[in-house]
């Protein structure tokens, strides 16, 4: 009945990136500003030390940093940010490896290795941070093994041990912090976008999810359907059996929605006993059949353990759109009106037309 599409599923879960990307872009701007002035200063210093190649490379970094700052002066898509930040981290790492191998460079340059875990994790998150940090530190270790001198190593053992311990400590803390931060962001996103009682999406993402469904179906010139469902006599259930039983009825219907659609990211609780389901790639007939399945499944759902012996019913209104520019407000109003028409004509039914 419905064609599954991972883009819609990803789009709702990917909403977390909006909050994360704002934080990361702000961090990126600060790092770029520090990099801009720092690279300019070191270029002057290295020109005075007659390290011409290193100084010119640092001036190139100044130019690249300025271009990156100009690029992110306005909001950018998350994927664009990831590309820019990844390129920046890789370029910084390559430059640092080059500087480590450049004659005449101070041994203090090793302290810059400690910035790699912080930079990669803050800019790119836990998975990319772990990958790039492991890759870069692996290259640093390989470079040192290729130039290994036992006498020099023994004389600088304390310094090497300090650098290794600091790098590992910063790496571990960066990884732990980023995992905790991402988990907290996901929890906040869940709290902001999901109904706490039923676990369905709440109405905060309803309009955006509908627009994404329209974009998905526009390529195939298919129809987007909308079901608005309202549990009948719900106030009576609350008054007669109590609000805890009413909550269990809402949860039961939410489970039925999930079972019938297999697309939980498209099922919403609008508030109270009213629910909504977005159906991409469907027809009015198919949307009506799905609504009828919802109605029958709720009617047959056993609620004896809650003390409810009579069937609980639901009234549904259907609306469909075959144009991607149809406002969600209009489609929802059509489905909502038909839902109330179903209630006016006796409840426990599905209305697809006025």
XYZ file of C-alpha atoms in Angstrom:
354
model
C 0.000 0.000 0.000
C 2.835 2.394 0.826
C 6.274 2.523 -0.648
C 8.901 2.756 2.090
C 11.551 5.405 1.663
C 14.597 5.775 3.888
C 14.907 9.483 3.138
C 11.788 10.308 5.126
C 12.842 8.143 8.022
C 16.276 9.676 8.014
C 14.890 13.171 7.733
C 13.032 12.995 11.027
C 15.832 11.330 12.973
C 18.345 13.617 11.288
C 16.617 16.643 12.785
C 19.021 16.279 15.681
C 21.733 17.525 13.360
C 20.131 20.955 13.197
C 20.815 21.592 16.863
C 24.219 19.887 16.764
C 25.345 21.668 13.579
C 24.619 25.103 15.077
C 26.874 24.243 18.012
C 29.597 22.762 15.801
C 29.545 25.662 13.326
C 30.043 28.114 16.189
C 33.017 26.064 17.382
C 34.287 25.907 13.793
C 34.133 29.708 13.479
C 36.157 30.160 16.670
C 38.779 27.633 15.503
C 39.019 29.302 12.107
C 39.511 32.723 13.663
C 42.229 31.378 15.973
C 43.763 29.543 13.029
C 43.683 32.707 10.885
C 45.585 34.883 13.346
C 47.804 32.047 14.574
C 48.889 30.986 11.091
C 49.563 34.624 10.154
C 51.738 35.082 13.238
C 53.685 31.874 12.670
C 54.207 32.810 9.017
C 55.921 36.030 10.115
C 58.008 34.126 12.677
C 59.073 31.493 10.154
C 59.970 34.091 7.530
C 62.298 35.625 10.126
C 63.718 32.156 10.882
C 64.275 31.637 7.138
C 61.847 28.713 7.002
C 60.458 29.962 3.711
C 58.444 26.916 2.595
C 56.760 26.527 5.976
C 55.960 30.247 6.097
C 54.389 30.232 2.621
C 52.301 27.198 3.527
C 51.085 29.046 6.602
C 50.093 32.007 4.436
C 48.134 29.593 2.246
C 46.408 28.371 5.426
C 45.528 31.991 6.225
C 43.916 32.325 2.788
C 42.050 29.017 3.048
C 40.844 29.927 6.543
C 39.548 33.272 5.299
C 37.659 31.530 2.477
C 36.150 29.040 4.950
C 35.041 31.878 7.241
C 33.421 33.621 4.291
C 31.660 30.385 3.289
C 30.069 29.864 6.707
C 29.128 33.511 7.279
C 25.537 32.450 6.512
C 23.656 29.257 7.517
C 24.725 26.249 5.469
C 23.342 22.703 5.099
C 24.672 20.165 7.560
C 26.299 18.062 4.826
C 28.123 21.138 3.506
C 29.406 21.857 6.994
C 30.621 18.263 7.362
C 32.543 18.524 4.080
C 34.169 21.822 5.077
C 35.050 20.687 8.599
C 36.435 17.343 7.409
C 38.562 19.081 4.771
C 39.836 21.522 7.390
C 40.788 18.768 9.852
C 42.501 16.675 7.162
C 44.409 19.696 5.837
C 45.476 20.696 9.353
C 46.671 17.157 10.057
C 48.615 16.955 6.810
C 50.267 20.300 7.485
C 51.223 19.173 10.985
C 52.754 15.968 9.618
C 54.708 18.028 7.094
C 55.918 20.382 9.844
C 57.020 17.437 12.009
C 59.226 16.273 9.152
C 60.560 19.718 8.255
C 64.164 20.470 9.296
C 64.670 23.398 11.588
C 61.256 23.187 13.226
C 61.222 23.373 17.013
C 60.567 20.161 18.913
C 57.795 22.043 20.712
C 55.658 21.490 17.642
C 54.735 18.114 19.129
C 52.433 19.916 21.526
C 50.111 20.596 18.573
C 49.405 16.868 18.352
C 47.277 17.262 21.479
C 44.834 19.496 19.564
C 43.876 16.798 17.069
C 41.445 14.826 19.294
C 39.795 18.029 20.536
C 39.428 19.400 17.035
C 38.114 16.260 15.374
C 35.601 15.403 18.091
C 34.277 18.941 18.564
C 33.870 19.506 14.834
C 32.905 16.068 13.542
C 31.377 14.055 16.378
C 32.309 10.767 17.981
C 32.441 8.441 14.963
C 34.340 10.706 12.575
C 36.427 11.983 15.471
C 37.485 8.465 16.424
C 38.293 7.581 12.803
C 40.350 10.680 11.984
C 42.122 10.813 15.342
C 43.112 7.142 15.036
C 44.298 7.718 11.465
C 46.328 10.806 12.281
C 47.938 9.453 15.469
C 48.718 6.240 13.625
C 50.567 8.274 10.985
C 52.450 10.198 13.682
C 53.545 6.953 15.359
C 54.573 5.504 11.976
C 56.620 8.616 11.191
C 58.429 8.392 14.545
C 59.137 4.689 14.071
C 60.638 5.422 10.652
C 62.968 7.979 12.270
C 63.539 6.059 15.474
C 66.824 6.631 17.261
C 67.236 4.761 20.532
C 69.709 7.183 22.091
C 67.571 10.222 21.328
C 64.489 8.375 22.494
C 66.114 7.423 25.802
C 67.315 10.966 26.445
C 63.840 12.405 25.801
C 61.886 9.539 27.381
C 60.203 11.742 29.990
C 59.113 14.278 27.361
C 57.768 11.540 25.076
C 55.901 9.926 27.964
C 54.346 13.272 28.884
C 53.181 13.927 25.324
C 51.768 10.410 24.950
C 49.925 10.559 28.272
C 48.483 14.004 27.557
C 47.370 13.004 24.060
C 45.717 9.809 25.306
C 44.027 11.656 28.192
C 42.668 14.357 25.866
C 41.577 11.707 23.370
C 39.737 9.707 26.028
C 38.050 12.765 27.527
C 37.070 14.076 24.082
C 35.515 10.736 23.158
C 33.630 10.437 26.452
C 32.413 14.031 26.277
C 31.207 13.735 22.701
C 29.359 10.476 23.364
C 27.616 12.056 26.353
C 26.844 15.208 24.366
C 25.348 13.286 21.440
C 23.259 11.166 23.801
C 21.965 14.292 25.544
C 21.135 15.903 22.194
C 19.222 12.805 21.117
C 17.294 12.778 24.379
C 16.425 16.456 24.003
C 15.354 15.858 20.408
C 13.147 12.978 21.509
C 11.567 15.093 24.211
C 10.956 17.912 21.723
C 9.544 15.837 18.869
C 7.838 12.824 20.458
C 4.689 12.500 22.495
C 5.772 11.331 25.931
C 2.723 9.115 26.480
C 2.423 7.183 23.199
C 5.926 7.507 21.785
C 4.519 8.796 18.482
C 5.793 11.967 16.873
C 4.146 15.131 18.148
C 2.874 17.926 15.952
C 6.134 19.939 16.019
C 7.440 18.101 12.924
C 4.075 17.501 11.280
C 4.210 20.235 8.650
C 7.862 19.576 7.785
C 7.324 15.828 7.480
C 4.362 16.466 5.180
C 6.472 18.735 2.946
C 9.173 16.070 2.750
C 6.540 13.478 1.803
C 5.318 15.783 -0.968
C 8.870 16.198 -2.276
C 9.363 12.441 -2.183
C 6.218 11.722 -4.167
C 6.684 14.619 -6.611
C 9.296 12.657 -8.578
C 6.826 9.849 -9.238
C 3.811 12.161 -9.507
C 2.132 10.190 -6.745
C -0.448 11.210 -4.162
C 0.149 12.034 -0.509
C -2.642 10.952 1.802
C -3.587 12.149 5.260
C -5.665 10.346 7.880
C -7.022 12.229 10.879
C -8.389 9.859 13.519
C -10.237 10.715 16.727
C -11.198 8.124 19.356
C -14.957 8.185 19.936
C -16.438 9.047 23.344
C -12.987 9.427 24.850
C -14.193 11.880 27.497
C -16.726 9.285 28.610
C -13.939 6.697 28.906
C -11.932 9.083 31.098
C -14.946 9.958 33.228
C -16.172 6.374 33.625
C -12.914 4.431 33.941
C -10.387 7.071 34.961
C -7.557 8.891 33.208
C -5.101 6.046 33.674
C -7.359 3.756 31.649
C -7.781 6.541 29.097
C -3.997 6.732 28.774
C -3.846 2.990 28.154
C -6.449 3.345 25.393
C -4.328 6.041 23.748
C -1.265 3.799 23.966
C -3.218 0.892 22.488
C -4.307 2.959 19.494
C -0.749 4.258 19.030
C 0.457 0.633 18.909
C -2.209 -0.144 16.302
C -0.994 2.801 14.212
C 2.568 1.526 14.346
C 1.523 -2.025 13.474
C -0.586 -0.952 10.509
C 1.890 1.466 8.972
C 5.335 0.147 9.866
C 6.346 3.798 9.498
C 6.315 5.245 13.022
C 7.970 8.458 11.842
C 4.796 9.266 9.875
C 2.345 8.739 12.752
C 1.533 11.689 15.017
C -0.479 12.373 18.102
C -1.921 15.842 17.616
C -3.190 16.168 21.161
C -5.847 14.603 23.352
C -7.430 11.670 21.512
C -6.656 12.991 18.014
C -4.075 11.313 15.785
C -2.736 11.884 12.298
C -1.025 9.657 9.753
C 0.833 10.847 6.633
C 0.788 8.359 3.754
C 3.147 9.001 0.811
C 2.695 7.182 -2.515
C -0.923 6.176 -2.057
C -4.388 6.674 -3.506
C -7.607 7.825 -1.907
C -8.871 4.234 -2.036
C -5.735 2.845 -0.378
C -5.786 5.536 2.301
C -9.406 4.666 2.998
C -8.560 0.968 3.267
C -5.776 1.710 5.730
C -8.088 3.874 7.831
C -10.664 1.102 7.802
C -7.997 -1.329 9.001
C -7.175 1.036 11.869
C -10.849 1.312 12.783
C -11.422 -2.443 12.774
C -8.238 -3.221 14.696
C -9.153 -0.800 17.479
C -12.686 -2.179 17.630
C -11.340 -5.727 17.998
C -8.557 -4.777 20.394
C -9.039 -6.547 23.756
C -9.431 -4.022 26.563
C -11.028 -6.338 29.127
C -7.990 -6.103 31.378
C -8.714 -2.392 31.677
C -12.297 -3.069 32.683
C -13.711 -1.943 29.324
C -16.088 -4.594 27.991
C -17.586 -2.665 25.069
C -15.565 -1.939 21.899
C -13.651 1.339 21.682
C -14.161 2.948 18.291
C -12.521 5.639 16.204
C -13.732 8.044 13.513
C -11.419 8.828 10.591
C -11.292 11.509 7.927
C -9.269 11.132 4.716
C -7.750 13.771 2.445
C -5.308 13.342 -0.444
C -3.108 15.686 -2.452
C -1.560 15.098 -5.863
C 0.172 18.491 -5.999
C 3.356 19.180 -3.985
C 2.406 22.831 -3.468
C -0.842 22.126 -1.634
C -0.520 23.649 1.849
C -0.625 21.151 4.685
C -3.070 23.401 6.489
C -5.604 22.931 3.673
C -5.167 19.141 3.500
C -5.394 18.797 7.270
C -8.521 20.956 7.340
C -10.162 18.695 4.725
C -9.294 15.508 6.655
C -10.336 17.082 9.960
C -13.681 18.185 8.522
C -14.391 14.677 7.232
C -13.453 13.209 10.587
C -16.066 15.416 12.268
C -18.521 14.464 9.526
C -17.916 10.806 10.406
C -18.711 11.610 14.041
C -21.837 13.524 13.039
C -23.090 10.537 11.036
C -22.821 8.096 13.911
C -19.070 7.681 14.637
C -17.052 4.459 14.153
C -16.581 5.026 10.424
C -14.259 6.359 7.759
C -15.114 9.349 5.555
C -13.180 9.940 2.324
C -15.473 12.615 0.884
C -17.638 15.465 2.137
